[in-house]
């Protein structure tokens, strides 16, 4: 049975450029949400989002993943890593998760905006801020799980790490969120 | 921070939908007995819910979308070129192996025949070839037969010529003697 991904790609190969528009719209939210939280601004996110699709279109013949979204996330992840390396050339983004402290120091997430710090106590907003402050590699695994709904096996494969490392990074992310948002969790728990 | 415990790892995998039923049952039993595990699972659920609720569905700008579509139109779908081209492709090793093997076989056979011919020349001489008078074999016999026939014919012609010449000579001699006698008689009469 033909998947939706294959149906779009077949139409595109047959000359139907409109299939690309449908694909972009279908995957816009998980992909752009992931990129937006992994970068520091809307402009950067739009640049990377555009570059992801351009690269995907140029290399569509090399598409071999089971899911198109996994492939798009792989391209996005590599672009984000490249951009981070250009900004911090000494960083090792594939270091084991035992090096979390140094990575956290080297690659802080986007800082909360003044409006955020001014006291917007909305739980979702606070979680967003907490997620943005996670180290890049933990944030990447966390967001691929939450936005892309990718399995840990898929995340491990496309990031070039083991499944246990992917699970470890997710675990650290959850633990940090749990500590930083203990009050909010308590509120949720009471609800 | 520690790496995830077995049960925490199970919780993460169950949330990702990749935990086997047997492990799910074991996890359920462990959860019933451990409040810390329950808190961990609740944290994960809250984080996911909060991310989903708080996730800003920010649209990608129309400019970015139009650039992607333009790129799709510019590169276009990659329709395979119907014109066949001769290319060396590794997967087609079988025909190449067959042709190569045949070529080597022909080369070996040719070499063997060449050296064999060099050693026993007459075996490869045709009846039209130069006769080997010192050798033996059918070709020599054939040449002998041809020469014998021609020799016989020449000998017959020579014999015929010789006989005719002899008869002619007798006639000439006879005629000369008669002419001489007549001349003598004429001379005697005249004297």
PDB file of C-alpha atoms in Angstrom, chain A:
ATOM      1  CA  UNK A   1       0.000   0.000   0.000  1.00  0.00           C
ATOM      2  CA  UNK A   2       1.401   3.374  -1.018  1.00  0.00           C
ATOM      3  CA  UNK A   3       2.159   5.751   1.812  1.00  0.00           C
ATOM      4  CA  UNK A   4       1.217   9.411   1.670  1.00  0.00           C
ATOM      5  CA  UNK A   5       4.918  10.300   1.428  1.00  0.00           C
ATOM      6  CA  UNK A   6       5.408   8.048  -1.586  1.00  0.00           C
ATOM      7  CA  UNK A   7       2.236   9.379  -3.173  1.00  0.00           C
ATOM      8  CA  UNK A   8       3.543  12.957  -2.939  1.00  0.00           C
ATOM      9  CA  UNK A   9       6.949  11.981  -4.262  1.00  0.00           C
ATOM     10  CA  UNK A  10       5.419  10.011  -7.125  1.00  0.00           C
ATOM     11  CA  UNK A  11       3.284  13.004  -8.095  1.00  0.00           C
ATOM     12  CA  UNK A  12       6.283  15.313  -7.890  1.00  0.00           C
ATOM     13  CA  UNK A  13       8.362  13.001 -10.074  1.00  0.00           C
ATOM     14  CA  UNK A  14       5.490  12.961 -12.552  1.00  0.00           C
ATOM     15  CA  UNK A  15       5.710  16.747 -12.784  1.00  0.00           C
ATOM     16  CA  UNK A  16       3.125  17.832 -10.215  1.00  0.00           C
ATOM     17  CA  UNK A  17       4.914  20.587  -8.295  1.00  0.00           C
ATOM     18  CA  UNK A  18       1.736  21.126  -6.281  1.00  0.00           C
ATOM     19  CA  UNK A  19       2.574  17.944  -4.396  1.00  0.00           C
ATOM     20  CA  UNK A  20       5.515  19.783  -2.856  1.00  0.00           C
ATOM     21  CA  UNK A  21       3.211  22.485  -1.545  1.00  0.00           C
ATOM     22  CA  UNK A  22       1.065  19.851   0.128  1.00  0.00           C
ATOM     23  CA  UNK A  23       4.112  18.170   1.622  1.00  0.00           C
ATOM     24  CA  UNK A  24       5.534  21.417   2.971  1.00  0.00           C
ATOM     25  CA  UNK A  25       2.230  22.319   4.578  1.00  0.00           C
ATOM     26  CA  UNK A  26       1.743  18.827   6.015  1.00  0.00           C
ATOM     27  CA  UNK A  27       5.137  18.758   7.717  1.00  0.00           C
ATOM     28  CA  UNK A  28       5.391  22.453   8.457  1.00  0.00           C
ATOM     29  CA  UNK A  29       4.297  22.347  12.063  1.00  0.00           C
ATOM     30  CA  UNK A  30       6.522  19.540  13.431  1.00  0.00           C
ATOM     31  CA  UNK A  31       9.510  20.501  11.301  1.00  0.00           C
ATOM     32  CA  UNK A  32       9.318  24.247  11.692  1.00  0.00           C
ATOM     33  CA  UNK A  33       8.461  23.869  15.408  1.00  0.00           C
ATOM     34  CA  UNK A  34      11.572  21.767  15.901  1.00  0.00           C
ATOM     35  CA  UNK A  35      13.794  24.156  13.957  1.00  0.00           C
ATOM     36  CA  UNK A  36      12.333  27.200  15.671  1.00  0.00           C
ATOM     37  CA  UNK A  37      13.103  25.807  19.123  1.00  0.00           C
ATOM     38  CA  UNK A  38      16.572  24.711  18.075  1.00  0.00           C
ATOM     39  CA  UNK A  39      17.543  28.130  16.721  1.00  0.00           C
ATOM     40  CA  UNK A  40      17.541  31.544  18.186  1.00  0.00           C
ATOM     41  CA  UNK A  41      15.240  33.492  15.937  1.00  0.00           C
ATOM     42  CA  UNK A  42      12.397  33.287  13.492  1.00  0.00           C
ATOM     43  CA  UNK A  43      14.709  34.432  10.682  1.00  0.00           C
ATOM     44  CA  UNK A  44      17.234  31.681  11.377  1.00  0.00           C
ATOM     45  CA  UNK A  45      14.425  29.152  11.586  1.00  0.00           C
ATOM     46  CA  UNK A  46      12.975  30.256   8.251  1.00  0.00           C
ATOM     47  CA  UNK A  47      16.404  30.112   6.608  1.00  0.00           C
ATOM     48  CA  UNK A  48      16.977  26.581   7.847  1.00  0.00           C
ATOM     49  CA  UNK A  49      13.429  25.470   7.038  1.00  0.00           C
ATOM     50  CA  UNK A  50      13.861  26.703   3.480  1.00  0.00           C
ATOM     51  CA  UNK A  51      17.287  25.101   3.180  1.00  0.00           C
ATOM     52  CA  UNK A  52      15.929  21.771   4.441  1.00  0.00           C
ATOM     53  CA  UNK A  53      13.349  21.654   1.671  1.00  0.00           C
ATOM     54  CA  UNK A  54      15.733  22.836  -1.019  1.00  0.00           C
ATOM     55  CA  UNK A  55      18.225  20.122  -0.091  1.00  0.00           C
ATOM     56  CA  UNK A  56      15.475  17.541   0.090  1.00  0.00           C
ATOM     57  CA  UNK A  57      14.266  18.478  -3.399  1.00  0.00           C
ATOM     58  CA  UNK A  58      17.772  18.430  -4.835  1.00  0.00           C
ATOM     59  CA  UNK A  59      18.510  15.013  -3.376  1.00  0.00           C
ATOM     60  CA  UNK A  60      15.069  13.467  -3.573  1.00  0.00           C
ATOM     61  CA  UNK A  61      16.546  10.545  -5.539  1.00  0.00           C
ATOM     62  CA  UNK A  62      18.612   9.632  -2.496  1.00  0.00           C
ATOM     63  CA  UNK A  63      15.578   9.430  -0.209  1.00  0.00           C
ATOM     64  CA  UNK A  64      15.681   5.996   1.416  1.00  0.00           C
ATOM     65  CA  UNK A  65      14.176   6.572   4.852  1.00  0.00           C
ATOM     66  CA  UNK A  66      11.012   4.832   5.858  1.00  0.00           C
ATOM     67  CA  UNK A  67       9.433   8.169   6.706  1.00  0.00           C
ATOM     68  CA  UNK A  68       9.928  11.452   4.927  1.00  0.00           C
ATOM     69  CA  UNK A  69       9.699  13.326   8.231  1.00  0.00           C
ATOM     70  CA  UNK A  70      12.701  11.389   9.590  1.00  0.00           C
ATOM     71  CA  UNK A  71      14.696  12.393   6.536  1.00  0.00           C
ATOM     72  CA  UNK A  72      13.656  16.034   6.875  1.00  0.00           C
ATOM     73  CA  UNK A  73      14.601  15.985  10.549  1.00  0.00           C
ATOM     74  CA  UNK A  74      17.981  14.491   9.655  1.00  0.00           C
ATOM     75  CA  UNK A  75      18.666  17.305   7.186  1.00  0.00           C
ATOM     76  CA  UNK A  76      17.440  19.911   9.656  1.00  0.00           C
ATOM     77  CA  UNK A  77      19.542  18.436  12.456  1.00  0.00           C
ATOM     78  CA  UNK A  78      22.688  18.508  10.311  1.00  0.00           C
ATOM     79  CA  UNK A  79      22.072  22.102   9.257  1.00  0.00           C
ATOM     80  CA  UNK A  80      21.522  23.180  12.843  1.00  0.00           C
ATOM     81  CA  UNK A  81      24.669  21.378  13.979  1.00  0.00           C
ATOM     82  CA  UNK A  82      26.676  22.986  11.167  1.00  0.00           C
ATOM     83  CA  UNK A  83      25.393  26.389  12.147  1.00  0.00           C
ATOM     84  CA  UNK A  84      26.188  25.760  15.817  1.00  0.00           C
ATOM     85  CA  UNK A  85      29.714  24.619  14.932  1.00  0.00           C
ATOM     86  CA  UNK A  86      30.321  27.759  12.940  1.00  0.00           C
ATOM     87  CA  UNK A  87      29.377  29.776  15.975  1.00  0.00           C
ATOM     88  CA  UNK A  88      31.254  27.523  18.434  1.00  0.00           C
ATOM     89  CA  UNK A  89      33.964  25.733  16.492  1.00  0.00           C
ATOM     90  CA  UNK A  90      35.441  23.916  19.508  1.00  0.00           C
ATOM     91  CA  UNK A  91      32.261  22.231  20.552  1.00  0.00           C
ATOM     92  CA  UNK A  92      31.786  18.477  20.292  1.00  0.00           C
ATOM     93  CA  UNK A  93      28.103  17.908  19.766  1.00  0.00           C
ATOM     94  CA  UNK A  94      28.424  14.138  19.716  1.00  0.00           C
ATOM     95  CA  UNK A  95      30.134  13.900  23.064  1.00  0.00           C
ATOM     96  CA  UNK A  96      28.711  11.316  25.400  1.00  0.00           C
ATOM     97  CA  UNK A  97      26.004  12.418  27.755  1.00  0.00           C
ATOM     98  CA  UNK A  98      28.470  12.252  30.604  1.00  0.00           C
ATOM     99  CA  UNK A  99      29.752  15.631  29.416  1.00  0.00           C
ATOM    100  CA  UNK A 100      26.505  17.438  29.874  1.00  0.00           C
ATOM    101  CA  UNK A 101      27.793  20.169  32.116  1.00  0.00           C
ATOM    102  CA  UNK A 102      30.463  21.385  29.744  1.00  0.00           C
ATOM    103  CA  UNK A 103      28.111  21.243  26.779  1.00  0.00           C
ATOM    104  CA  UNK A 104      25.535  23.170  28.694  1.00  0.00           C
ATOM    105  CA  UNK A 105      28.076  25.831  29.391  1.00  0.00           C
ATOM    106  CA  UNK A 106      29.225  25.949  25.806  1.00  0.00           C
ATOM    107  CA  UNK A 107      25.859  25.961  24.070  1.00  0.00           C
ATOM    108  CA  UNK A 108      23.216  27.652  26.118  1.00  0.00           C
ATOM    109  CA  UNK A 109      19.768  27.698  24.651  1.00  0.00           C
ATOM    110  CA  UNK A 110      18.028  30.896  23.666  1.00  0.00           C
ATOM    111  CA  UNK A 111      17.508  33.089  26.664  1.00  0.00           C
ATOM    112  CA  UNK A 112      13.971  33.911  27.719  1.00  0.00           C
ATOM    113  CA  UNK A 113      12.738  37.214  26.421  1.00  0.00           C
ATOM    114  CA  UNK A 114      12.088  40.112  28.818  1.00  0.00           C
ATOM    115  CA  UNK A 115       8.379  39.434  28.433  1.00  0.00           C
ATOM    116  CA  UNK A 116       8.941  35.860  29.486  1.00  0.00           C
ATOM    117  CA  UNK A 117      10.995  36.942  32.470  1.00  0.00           C
ATOM    118  CA  UNK A 118       8.480  39.585  33.418  1.00  0.00           C
ATOM    119  CA  UNK A 119       6.254  36.969  34.865  1.00  0.00           C
ATOM    120  CA  UNK A 120       4.227  35.181  32.294  1.00  0.00           C
ATOM    121  CA  UNK A 121       3.276  32.286  34.461  1.00  0.00           C
ATOM    122  CA  UNK A 122       1.514  30.325  31.796  1.00  0.00           C
ATOM    123  CA  UNK A 123       2.670  26.765  32.250  1.00  0.00           C
ATOM    124  CA  UNK A 124       3.218  26.133  28.573  1.00  0.00           C
ATOM    125  CA  UNK A 125       5.267  29.279  28.316  1.00  0.00           C
ATOM    126  CA  UNK A 126       7.377  28.307  31.287  1.00  0.00           C
ATOM    127  CA  UNK A 127       7.968  24.885  29.869  1.00  0.00           C
ATOM    128  CA  UNK A 128       8.927  26.444  26.568  1.00  0.00           C
ATOM    129  CA  UNK A 129      11.478  28.591  28.338  1.00  0.00           C
ATOM    130  CA  UNK A 130      12.782  25.621  30.283  1.00  0.00           C
ATOM    131  CA  UNK A 131      13.119  23.575  27.102  1.00  0.00           C
ATOM    132  CA  UNK A 132      14.932  26.418  25.374  1.00  0.00           C
ATOM    133  CA  UNK A 133      17.478  26.413  28.171  1.00  0.00           C
ATOM    134  CA  UNK A 134      18.329  22.763  27.737  1.00  0.00           C
ATOM    135  CA  UNK A 135      21.702  21.982  26.164  1.00  0.00           C
ATOM    136  CA  UNK A 136      21.506  21.600  22.417  1.00  0.00           C
ATOM    137  CA  UNK A 137      21.850  17.833  22.237  1.00  0.00           C
ATOM    138  CA  UNK A 138      19.293  17.179  24.974  1.00  0.00           C
ATOM    139  CA  UNK A 139      16.952  19.693  23.428  1.00  0.00           C
ATOM    140  CA  UNK A 140      17.369  18.047  20.040  1.00  0.00           C
ATOM    141  CA  UNK A 141      16.379  14.588  21.310  1.00  0.00           C
ATOM    142  CA  UNK A 142      13.542  16.005  23.414  1.00  0.00           C
ATOM    143  CA  UNK A 143      12.107  18.017  20.517  1.00  0.00           C
ATOM    144  CA  UNK A 144      12.452  15.219  17.993  1.00  0.00           C
ATOM    145  CA  UNK A 145      10.442  13.060  20.375  1.00  0.00           C
ATOM    146  CA  UNK A 146       7.860  15.720  21.153  1.00  0.00           C
ATOM    147  CA  UNK A 147       7.542  17.493  17.816  1.00  0.00           C
ATOM    148  CA  UNK A 148       8.440  14.811  15.325  1.00  0.00           C
ATOM    149  CA  UNK A 149       7.160  11.894  17.393  1.00  0.00           C
ATOM    150  CA  UNK A 150      10.211   9.990  16.196  1.00  0.00           C
ATOM    151  CA  UNK A 151      11.115   6.778  17.965  1.00  0.00           C
ATOM    152  CA  UNK A 152      14.346   6.632  19.908  1.00  0.00           C
ATOM    153  CA  UNK A 153      15.683   4.254  17.287  1.00  0.00           C
ATOM    154  CA  UNK A 154      15.003   6.806  14.553  1.00  0.00           C
ATOM    155  CA  UNK A 155      16.487   9.617  16.627  1.00  0.00           C
ATOM    156  CA  UNK A 156      19.590   7.541  17.341  1.00  0.00           C
ATOM    157  CA  UNK A 157      20.062   6.680  13.665  1.00  0.00           C
ATOM    158  CA  UNK A 158      19.667  10.163  12.307  1.00  0.00           C
ATOM    159  CA  UNK A 159      21.849  11.731  15.019  1.00  0.00           C
ATOM    160  CA  UNK A 160      24.517   9.042  14.719  1.00  0.00           C
ATOM    161  CA  UNK A 161      24.285   7.971  18.346  1.00  0.00           C
ATOM    162  CA  UNK A 162      23.225   4.808  20.152  1.00  0.00           C
ATOM    163  CA  UNK A 163      19.664   4.221  21.322  1.00  0.00           C
ATOM    164  CA  UNK A 164      20.885   4.234  24.912  1.00  0.00           C
ATOM    165  CA  UNK A 165      22.494   7.634  24.397  1.00  0.00           C
ATOM    166  CA  UNK A 166      19.252   8.951  22.932  1.00  0.00           C
ATOM    167  CA  UNK A 167      17.336   7.563  25.920  1.00  0.00           C
ATOM    168  CA  UNK A 168      19.914   9.078  28.276  1.00  0.00           C
ATOM    169  CA  UNK A 169      19.607  12.527  26.732  1.00  0.00           C
ATOM    170  CA  UNK A 170      15.838  12.359  26.949  1.00  0.00           C
ATOM    171  CA  UNK A 171      16.098  11.283  30.556  1.00  0.00           C
ATOM    172  CA  UNK A 172      18.340  14.229  31.415  1.00  0.00           C
ATOM    173  CA  UNK A 173      15.968  16.600  29.686  1.00  0.00           C
ATOM    174  CA  UNK A 174      12.991  15.252  31.644  1.00  0.00           C
ATOM    175  CA  UNK A 175      14.890  15.406  34.910  1.00  0.00           C
ATOM    176  CA  UNK A 176      15.877  19.031  34.338  1.00  0.00           C
ATOM    177  CA  UNK A 177      12.381  20.031  33.364  1.00  0.00           C
ATOM    178  CA  UNK A 178      11.078  18.258  36.403  1.00  0.00           C
ATOM    179  CA  UNK A 179      13.382  20.201  38.714  1.00  0.00           C
ATOM    180  CA  UNK A 180      12.854  23.571  37.115  1.00  0.00           C
ATOM    181  CA  UNK A 181       9.133  23.250  36.901  1.00  0.00           C
ATOM    182  CA  UNK A 182       8.472  21.398  40.110  1.00  0.00           C
ATOM    183  CA  UNK A 183       5.811  23.869  41.143  1.00  0.00           C
ATOM    184  CA  UNK A 184       3.996  23.642  37.867  1.00  0.00           C
ATOM    185  CA  UNK A 185       4.050  19.883  37.947  1.00  0.00           C
ATOM    186  CA  UNK A 186       2.621  20.009  41.404  1.00  0.00           C
ATOM    187  CA  UNK A 187      -0.199  22.168  40.063  1.00  0.00           C
ATOM    188  CA  UNK A 188      -0.794  19.724  37.225  1.00  0.00           C
ATOM    189  CA  UNK A 189      -0.710  16.855  39.649  1.00  0.00           C
ATOM    190  CA  UNK A 190      -3.309  18.541  41.820  1.00  0.00           C
ATOM    191  CA  UNK A 191      -5.471  19.127  38.744  1.00  0.00           C
TER     192      UNK A 191
END
